[in-house]
CSV table of C-alpha atoms (C1' of nucleotides) in Angstrom, one decimal:
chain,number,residue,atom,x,y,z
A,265,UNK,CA,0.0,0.0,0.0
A,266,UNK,CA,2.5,2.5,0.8
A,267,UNK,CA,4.6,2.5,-2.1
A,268,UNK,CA,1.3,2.2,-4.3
A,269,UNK,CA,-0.3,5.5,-2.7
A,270,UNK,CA,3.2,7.6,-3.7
A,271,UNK,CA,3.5,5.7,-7.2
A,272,UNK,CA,-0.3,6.3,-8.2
A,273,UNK,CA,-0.3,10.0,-7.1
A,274,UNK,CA,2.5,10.4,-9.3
A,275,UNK,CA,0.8,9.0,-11.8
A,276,UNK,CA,-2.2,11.0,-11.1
A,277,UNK,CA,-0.3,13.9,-11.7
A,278,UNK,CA,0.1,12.6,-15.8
A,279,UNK,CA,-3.8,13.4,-15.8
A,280,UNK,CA,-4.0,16.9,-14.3
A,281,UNK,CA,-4.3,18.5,-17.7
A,282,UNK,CA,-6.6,16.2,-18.7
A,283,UNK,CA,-8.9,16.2,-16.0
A,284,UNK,CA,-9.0,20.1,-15.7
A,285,UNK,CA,-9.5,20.4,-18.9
A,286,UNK,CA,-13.0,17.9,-18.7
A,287,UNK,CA,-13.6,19.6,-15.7
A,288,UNK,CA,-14.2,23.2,-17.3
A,289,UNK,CA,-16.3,21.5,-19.7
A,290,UNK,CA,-19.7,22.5,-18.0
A,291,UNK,CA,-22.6,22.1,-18.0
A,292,UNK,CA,-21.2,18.8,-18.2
A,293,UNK,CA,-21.4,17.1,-21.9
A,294,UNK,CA,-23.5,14.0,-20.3
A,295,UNK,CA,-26.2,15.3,-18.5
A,296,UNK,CA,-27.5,12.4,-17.6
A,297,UNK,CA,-28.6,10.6,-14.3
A,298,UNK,CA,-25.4,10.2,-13.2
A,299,UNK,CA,-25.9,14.3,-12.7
A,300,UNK,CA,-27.6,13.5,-8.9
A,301,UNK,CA,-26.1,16.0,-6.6
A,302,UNK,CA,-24.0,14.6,-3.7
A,303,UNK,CA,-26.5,15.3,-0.9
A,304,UNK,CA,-29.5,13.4,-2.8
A,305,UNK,CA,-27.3,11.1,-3.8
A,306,UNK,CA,-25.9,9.7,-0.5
A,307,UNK,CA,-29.5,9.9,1.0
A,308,UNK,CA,-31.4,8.3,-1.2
A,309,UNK,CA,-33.5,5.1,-0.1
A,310,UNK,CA,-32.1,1.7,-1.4
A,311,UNK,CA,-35.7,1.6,-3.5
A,312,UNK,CA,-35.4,4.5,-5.1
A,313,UNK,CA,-31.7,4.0,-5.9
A,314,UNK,CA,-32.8,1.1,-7.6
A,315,UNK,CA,-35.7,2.9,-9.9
A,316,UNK,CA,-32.9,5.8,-10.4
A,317,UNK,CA,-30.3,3.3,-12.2
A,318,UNK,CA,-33.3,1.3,-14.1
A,319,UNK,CA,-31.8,1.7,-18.0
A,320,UNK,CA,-28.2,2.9,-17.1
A,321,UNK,CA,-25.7,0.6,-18.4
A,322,UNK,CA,-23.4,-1.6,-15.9
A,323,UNK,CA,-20.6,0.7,-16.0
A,324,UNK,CA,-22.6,4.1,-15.4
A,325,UNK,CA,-24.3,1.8,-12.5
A,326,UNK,CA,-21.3,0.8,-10.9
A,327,UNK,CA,-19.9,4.6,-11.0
A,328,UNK,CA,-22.8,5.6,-9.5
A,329,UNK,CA,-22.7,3.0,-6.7
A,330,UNK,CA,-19.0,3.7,-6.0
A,331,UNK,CA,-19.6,7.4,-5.6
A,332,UNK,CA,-22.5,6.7,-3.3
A,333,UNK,CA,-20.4,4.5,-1.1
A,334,UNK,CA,-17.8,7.0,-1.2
A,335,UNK,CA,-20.1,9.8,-0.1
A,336,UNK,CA,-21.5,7.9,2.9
A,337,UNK,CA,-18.0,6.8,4.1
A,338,UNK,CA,-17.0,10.4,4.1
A,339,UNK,CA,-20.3,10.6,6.7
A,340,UNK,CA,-19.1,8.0,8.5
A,341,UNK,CA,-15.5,9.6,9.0
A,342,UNK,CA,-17.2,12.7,9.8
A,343,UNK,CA,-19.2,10.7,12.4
A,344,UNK,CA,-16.4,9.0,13.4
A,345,UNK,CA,-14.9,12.2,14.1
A,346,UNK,CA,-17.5,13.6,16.1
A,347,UNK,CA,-18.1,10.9,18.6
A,348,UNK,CA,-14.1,11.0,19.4
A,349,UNK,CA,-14.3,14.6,20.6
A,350,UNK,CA,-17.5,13.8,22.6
A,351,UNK,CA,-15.7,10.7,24.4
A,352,UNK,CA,-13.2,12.7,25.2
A,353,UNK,CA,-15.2,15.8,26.8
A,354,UNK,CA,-17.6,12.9,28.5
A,355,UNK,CA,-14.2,12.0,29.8
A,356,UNK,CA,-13.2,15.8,30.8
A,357,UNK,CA,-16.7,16.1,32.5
A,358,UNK,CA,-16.3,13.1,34.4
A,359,UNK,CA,-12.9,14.3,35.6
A,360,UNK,CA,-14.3,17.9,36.4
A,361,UNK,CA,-17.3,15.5,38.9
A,362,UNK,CA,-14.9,13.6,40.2
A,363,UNK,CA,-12.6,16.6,41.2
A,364,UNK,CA,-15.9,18.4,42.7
A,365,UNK,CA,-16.6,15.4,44.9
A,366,UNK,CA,-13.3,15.2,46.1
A,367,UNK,CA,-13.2,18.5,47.2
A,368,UNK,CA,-16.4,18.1,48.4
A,369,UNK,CA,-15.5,15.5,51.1
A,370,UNK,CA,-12.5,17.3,52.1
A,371,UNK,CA,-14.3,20.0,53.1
A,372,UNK,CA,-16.9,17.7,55.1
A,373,UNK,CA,-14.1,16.0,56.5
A,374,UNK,CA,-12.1,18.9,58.0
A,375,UNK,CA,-15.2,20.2,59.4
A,376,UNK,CA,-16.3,16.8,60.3
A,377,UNK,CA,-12.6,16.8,61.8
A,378,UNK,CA,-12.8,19.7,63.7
A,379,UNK,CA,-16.0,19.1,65.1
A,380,UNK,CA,-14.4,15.6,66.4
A,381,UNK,CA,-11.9,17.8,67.9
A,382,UNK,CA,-13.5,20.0,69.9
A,383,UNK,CA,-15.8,17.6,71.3
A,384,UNK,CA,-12.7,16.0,72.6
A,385,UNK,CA,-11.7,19.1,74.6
A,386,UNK,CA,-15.3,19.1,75.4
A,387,UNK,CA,-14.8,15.7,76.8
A,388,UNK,CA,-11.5,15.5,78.5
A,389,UNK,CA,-12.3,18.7,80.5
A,390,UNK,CA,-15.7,16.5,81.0
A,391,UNK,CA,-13.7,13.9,82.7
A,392,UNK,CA,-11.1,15.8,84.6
A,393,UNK,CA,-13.8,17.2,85.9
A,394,UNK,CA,-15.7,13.6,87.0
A,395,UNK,CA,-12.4,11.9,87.5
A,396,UNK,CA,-11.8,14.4,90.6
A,397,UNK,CA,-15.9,14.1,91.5
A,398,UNK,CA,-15.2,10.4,91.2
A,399,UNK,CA,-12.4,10.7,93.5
A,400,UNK,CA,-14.4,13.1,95.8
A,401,UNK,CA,-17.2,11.0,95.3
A,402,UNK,CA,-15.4,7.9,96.6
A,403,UNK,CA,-14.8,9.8,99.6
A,404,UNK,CA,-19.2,10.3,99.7
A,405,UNK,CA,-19.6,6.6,98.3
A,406,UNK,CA,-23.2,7.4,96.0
A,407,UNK,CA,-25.4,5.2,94.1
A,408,UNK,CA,-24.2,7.3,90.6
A,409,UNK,CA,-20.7,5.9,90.8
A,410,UNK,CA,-21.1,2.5,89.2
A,411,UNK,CA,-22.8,4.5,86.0
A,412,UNK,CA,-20.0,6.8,85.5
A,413,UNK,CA,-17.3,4.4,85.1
A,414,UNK,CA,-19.5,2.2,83.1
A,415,UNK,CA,-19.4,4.8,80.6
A,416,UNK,CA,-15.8,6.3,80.9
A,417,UNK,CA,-14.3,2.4,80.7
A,418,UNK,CA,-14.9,2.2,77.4
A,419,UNK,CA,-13.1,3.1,74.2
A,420,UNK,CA,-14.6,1.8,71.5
A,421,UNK,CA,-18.8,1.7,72.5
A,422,UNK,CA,-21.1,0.1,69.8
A,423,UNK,CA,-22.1,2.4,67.6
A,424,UNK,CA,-25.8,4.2,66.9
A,425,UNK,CA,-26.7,4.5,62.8
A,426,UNK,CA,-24.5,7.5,61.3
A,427,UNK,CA,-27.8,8.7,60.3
A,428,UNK,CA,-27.7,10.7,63.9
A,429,UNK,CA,-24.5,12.6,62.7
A,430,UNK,CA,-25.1,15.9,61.1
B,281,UNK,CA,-12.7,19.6,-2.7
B,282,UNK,CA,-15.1,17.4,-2.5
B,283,UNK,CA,-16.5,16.9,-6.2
B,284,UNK,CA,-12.6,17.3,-7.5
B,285,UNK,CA,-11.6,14.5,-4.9
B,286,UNK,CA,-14.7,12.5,-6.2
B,287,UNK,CA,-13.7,13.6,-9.9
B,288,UNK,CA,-10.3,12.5,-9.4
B,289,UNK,CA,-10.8,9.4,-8.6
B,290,UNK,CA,-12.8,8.4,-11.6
B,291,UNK,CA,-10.5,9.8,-13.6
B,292,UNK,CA,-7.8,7.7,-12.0
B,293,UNK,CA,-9.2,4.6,-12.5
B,294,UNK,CA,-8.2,5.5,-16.5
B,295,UNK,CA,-4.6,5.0,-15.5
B,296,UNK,CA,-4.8,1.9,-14.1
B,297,UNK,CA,-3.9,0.5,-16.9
B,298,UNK,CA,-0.7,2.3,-17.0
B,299,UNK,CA,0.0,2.7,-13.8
B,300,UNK,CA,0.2,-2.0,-13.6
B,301,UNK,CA,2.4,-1.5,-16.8
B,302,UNK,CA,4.6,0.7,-15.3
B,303,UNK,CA,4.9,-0.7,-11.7
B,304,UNK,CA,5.3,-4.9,-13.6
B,305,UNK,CA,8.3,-3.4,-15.3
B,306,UNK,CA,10.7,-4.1,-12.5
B,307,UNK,CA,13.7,-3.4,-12.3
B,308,UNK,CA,12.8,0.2,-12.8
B,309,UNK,CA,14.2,1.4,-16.0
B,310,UNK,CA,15.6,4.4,-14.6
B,311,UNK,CA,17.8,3.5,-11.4
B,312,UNK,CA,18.7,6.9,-11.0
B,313,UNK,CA,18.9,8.9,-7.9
B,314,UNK,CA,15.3,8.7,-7.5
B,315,UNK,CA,15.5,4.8,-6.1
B,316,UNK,CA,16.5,5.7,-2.4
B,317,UNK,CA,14.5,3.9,-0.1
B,318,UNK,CA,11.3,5.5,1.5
B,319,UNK,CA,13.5,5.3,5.2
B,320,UNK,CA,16.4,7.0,3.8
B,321,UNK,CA,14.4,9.7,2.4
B,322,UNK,CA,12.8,10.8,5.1
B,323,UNK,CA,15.5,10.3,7.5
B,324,UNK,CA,18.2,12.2,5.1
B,325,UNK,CA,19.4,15.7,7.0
B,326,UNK,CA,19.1,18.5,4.8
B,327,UNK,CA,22.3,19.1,3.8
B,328,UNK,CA,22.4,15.8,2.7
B,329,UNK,CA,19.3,16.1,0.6
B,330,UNK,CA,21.2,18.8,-1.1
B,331,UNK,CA,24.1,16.8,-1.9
B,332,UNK,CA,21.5,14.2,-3.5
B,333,UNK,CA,19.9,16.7,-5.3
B,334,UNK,CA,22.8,18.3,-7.0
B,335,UNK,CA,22.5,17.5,-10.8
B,336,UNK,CA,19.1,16.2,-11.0
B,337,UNK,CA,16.8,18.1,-13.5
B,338,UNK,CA,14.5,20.6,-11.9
B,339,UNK,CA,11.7,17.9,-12.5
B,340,UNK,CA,13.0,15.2,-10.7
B,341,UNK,CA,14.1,17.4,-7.8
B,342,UNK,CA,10.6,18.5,-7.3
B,343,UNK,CA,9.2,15.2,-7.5
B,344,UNK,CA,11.7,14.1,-4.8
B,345,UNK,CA,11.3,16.8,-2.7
B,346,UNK,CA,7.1,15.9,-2.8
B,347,UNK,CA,7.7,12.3,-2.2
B,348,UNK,CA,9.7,13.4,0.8
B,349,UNK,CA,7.3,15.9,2.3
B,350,UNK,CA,4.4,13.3,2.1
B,351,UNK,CA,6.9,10.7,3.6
B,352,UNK,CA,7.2,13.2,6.4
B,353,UNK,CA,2.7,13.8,6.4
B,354,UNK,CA,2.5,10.2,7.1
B,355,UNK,CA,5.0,10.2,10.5
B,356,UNK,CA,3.1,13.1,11.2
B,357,UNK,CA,0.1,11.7,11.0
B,358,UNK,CA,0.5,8.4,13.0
B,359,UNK,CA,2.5,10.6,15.5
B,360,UNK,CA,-1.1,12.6,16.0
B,361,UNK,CA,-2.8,9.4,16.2
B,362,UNK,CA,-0.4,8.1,18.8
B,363,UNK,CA,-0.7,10.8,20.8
B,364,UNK,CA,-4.6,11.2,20.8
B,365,UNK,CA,-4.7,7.7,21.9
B,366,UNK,CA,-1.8,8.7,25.3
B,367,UNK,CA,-4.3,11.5,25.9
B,368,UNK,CA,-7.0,9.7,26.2
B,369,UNK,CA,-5.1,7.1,28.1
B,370,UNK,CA,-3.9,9.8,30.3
B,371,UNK,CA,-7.7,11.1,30.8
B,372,UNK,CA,-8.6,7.5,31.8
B,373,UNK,CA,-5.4,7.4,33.9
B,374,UNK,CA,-6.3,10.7,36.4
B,375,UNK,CA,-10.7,9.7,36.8
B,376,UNK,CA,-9.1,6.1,38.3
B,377,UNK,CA,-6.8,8.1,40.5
B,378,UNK,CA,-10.1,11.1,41.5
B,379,UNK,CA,-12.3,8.0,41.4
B,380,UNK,CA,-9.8,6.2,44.2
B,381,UNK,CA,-9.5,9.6,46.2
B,382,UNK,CA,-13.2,10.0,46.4
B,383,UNK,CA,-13.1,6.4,47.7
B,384,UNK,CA,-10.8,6.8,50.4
B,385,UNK,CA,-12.2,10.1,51.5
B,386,UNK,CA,-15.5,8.2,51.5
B,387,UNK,CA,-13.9,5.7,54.0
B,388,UNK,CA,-12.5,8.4,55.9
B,389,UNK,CA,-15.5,10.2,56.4
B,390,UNK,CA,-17.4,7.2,57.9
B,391,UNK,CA,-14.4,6.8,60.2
B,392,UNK,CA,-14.5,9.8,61.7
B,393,UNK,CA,-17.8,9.9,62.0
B,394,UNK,CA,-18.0,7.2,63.8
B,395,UNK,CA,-15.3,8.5,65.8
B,396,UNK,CA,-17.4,11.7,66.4
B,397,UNK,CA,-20.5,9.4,67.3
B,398,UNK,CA,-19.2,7.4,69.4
B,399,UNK,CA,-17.3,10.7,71.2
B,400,UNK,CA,-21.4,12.5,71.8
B,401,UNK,CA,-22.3,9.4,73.2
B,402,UNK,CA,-19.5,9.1,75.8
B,403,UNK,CA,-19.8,12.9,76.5
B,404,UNK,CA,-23.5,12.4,76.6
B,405,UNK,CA,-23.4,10.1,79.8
B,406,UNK,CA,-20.8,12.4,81.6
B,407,UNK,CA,-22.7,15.1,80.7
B,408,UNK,CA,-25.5,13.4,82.6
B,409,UNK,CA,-23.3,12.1,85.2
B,410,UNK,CA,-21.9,15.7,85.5
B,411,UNK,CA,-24.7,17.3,85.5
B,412,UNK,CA,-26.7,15.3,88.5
B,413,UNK,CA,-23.1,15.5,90.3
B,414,UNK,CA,-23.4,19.7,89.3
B,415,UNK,CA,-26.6,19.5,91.4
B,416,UNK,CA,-25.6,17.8,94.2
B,417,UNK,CA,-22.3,19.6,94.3
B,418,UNK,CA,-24.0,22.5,94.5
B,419,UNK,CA,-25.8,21.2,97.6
B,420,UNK,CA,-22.5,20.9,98.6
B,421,UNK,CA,-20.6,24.1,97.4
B,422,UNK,CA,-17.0,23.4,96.2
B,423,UNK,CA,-14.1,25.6,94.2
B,424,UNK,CA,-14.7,23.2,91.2
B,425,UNK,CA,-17.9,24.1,90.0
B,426,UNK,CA,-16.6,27.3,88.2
B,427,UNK,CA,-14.5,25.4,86.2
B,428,UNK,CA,-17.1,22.4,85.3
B,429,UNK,CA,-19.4,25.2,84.3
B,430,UNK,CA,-16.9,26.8,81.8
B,431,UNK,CA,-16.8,23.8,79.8
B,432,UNK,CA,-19.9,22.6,79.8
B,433,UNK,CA,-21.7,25.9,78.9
B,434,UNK,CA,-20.1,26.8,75.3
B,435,UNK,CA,-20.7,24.8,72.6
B,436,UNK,CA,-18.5,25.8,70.4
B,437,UNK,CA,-15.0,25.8,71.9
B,438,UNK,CA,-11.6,27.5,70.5
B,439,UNK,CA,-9.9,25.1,68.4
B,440,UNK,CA,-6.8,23.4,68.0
B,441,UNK,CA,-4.9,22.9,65.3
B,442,UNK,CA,-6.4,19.7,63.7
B,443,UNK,CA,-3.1,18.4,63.5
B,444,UNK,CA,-3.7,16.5,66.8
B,445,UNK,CA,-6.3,14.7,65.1
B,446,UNK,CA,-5.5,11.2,64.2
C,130,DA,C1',-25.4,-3.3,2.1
C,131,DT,C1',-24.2,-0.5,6.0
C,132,DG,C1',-21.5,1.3,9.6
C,133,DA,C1',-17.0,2.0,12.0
C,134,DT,C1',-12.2,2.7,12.2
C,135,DG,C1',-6.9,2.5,11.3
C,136,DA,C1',-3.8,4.3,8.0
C,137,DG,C1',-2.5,7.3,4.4
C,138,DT,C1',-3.0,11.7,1.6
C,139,DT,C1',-3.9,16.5,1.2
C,140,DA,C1',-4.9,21.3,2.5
C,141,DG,C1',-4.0,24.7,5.5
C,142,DC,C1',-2.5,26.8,9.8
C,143,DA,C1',1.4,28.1,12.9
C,144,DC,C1',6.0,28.7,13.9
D,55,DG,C1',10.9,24.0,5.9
D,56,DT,C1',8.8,21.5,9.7
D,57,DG,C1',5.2,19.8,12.5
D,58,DC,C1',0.3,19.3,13.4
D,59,DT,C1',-4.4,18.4,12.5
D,60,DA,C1',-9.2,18.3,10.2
D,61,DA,C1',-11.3,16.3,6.4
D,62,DC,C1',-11.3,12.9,3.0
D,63,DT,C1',-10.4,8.3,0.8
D,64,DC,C1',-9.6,3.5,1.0
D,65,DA,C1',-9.1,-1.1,3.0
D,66,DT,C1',-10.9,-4.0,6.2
D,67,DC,C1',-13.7,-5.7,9.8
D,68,DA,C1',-18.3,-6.7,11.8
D,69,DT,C1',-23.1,-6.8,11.5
DNA sequence: ATGATGAGTTAGCAC
DNA sequence: GTGCTAACTCATCAT
């Protein structure tokens, strides 16, 4: 193929004159059916293709045919074309999502973070504060005091649904 | 464009003919400096085109300069292709890594928000505890009431930096 | 037959 | 002149 393409349009070349020299010949000296322009042509039904190359001979039909095929392969190219570039900004726009959402949950982590963090002051002043009551409350032995450790014992508590977290 | 192109091609099939003749007579009748290899051709610095060039008719000089420019079109061409494909690739590449981010924010998230649960319920009970103990401190009047009151009483504390969060 | 796509050619832009 | 890319053509594959 490679060395084909170069030596034909080389060839070609030999028939520039020649085919400039048809192509100012208009109106074209064969008007005949073969005339169709390129946009009827290509979207024509397969019926009425057939009814327009009734009485053409085999070589006008096979022209005809080969230009057709030609035209709608230039569509499909064009299509082709066209649903690259729309993959690739379906891909873009799923990045851009993608980047939103992670942005997204960074922000609702650090809040989320900080929110952990100052309950945790919250707490460990909580229980400074009952760890000297405790102490003091050893001293005035109380009905409370079995509660209070039960609940500052643990680390890890079982856990209520997160739908209770803001 | 488009008619020529179509044009063009009808007239071409006229040569083929010719164009088999020409190609079946092998070697080629004129070896001249004409027969580098495609590779070479393109490859060839300029200076060295030059010294190939030197004493070849205007024609043929022409005609090698062309075949060398379309030699380059084509490396060009499947470079472009190449490197829409490693764009794409690279699109592909960066949503797995967002996608992956989003995922391990997601798990963080629920972390430490179970963290942050599990923190309101333990403050919750020594909230409780603190609170009856506020009440029957208060029945009892002691210096550390002040301080129990200061942390219970805001709910939004002064933060620290969430560095000393896990 | 129709549609899709890789490779090659050409035109045309940018440097 | 060199490199890139859109549009086109062609070969080839699948349906």
């Amino acid at each position: 193929m490679k060395v084909n393409k170069i030596f034909l349009s080389q060839v070609k070349e030999e028939l520039t004159a020649a085919a400039a020299r048809a192509a100012s010949a208009s109106p074209p000296l064969t008007p005949n059916h073969t005339s169709i322009s390129d946009d009827d042509l290509v979207s024509l039904s397969v019926k009425d293709l057939n009814r327009l190359l009734k009485g053409l001979t085999r070589d006008e039909v096979s022209k005809l045919k080969q230009r057709r095929r030609t035209l709608k392969n230039r569509g499909y190219a064009a299509n082709c074309r066209e649903k690259r570039i729309s993959q690739k900004e379906e891909l873009e726009t799923e990045k851009d999502k993608l980047r939103a959402e992670v942005e997204r949950l960074q922000r609702e982590n650090s809040i989320v973070k900080m929110e952990l963090n100052a309950l945790r002051n919250k707490c460990e002043a909580l229980e400074q504060f009952a760890h000297r009551n405790d102490i003091r409350v050893l001293t005035h032995p109380h009905h409370m005091v079995s509660q209070m450790h039960a609940s500052l014992v643990v680390k890890s508590e079982p856990m209520l649904p997160s739908s209770t977290v803001s």
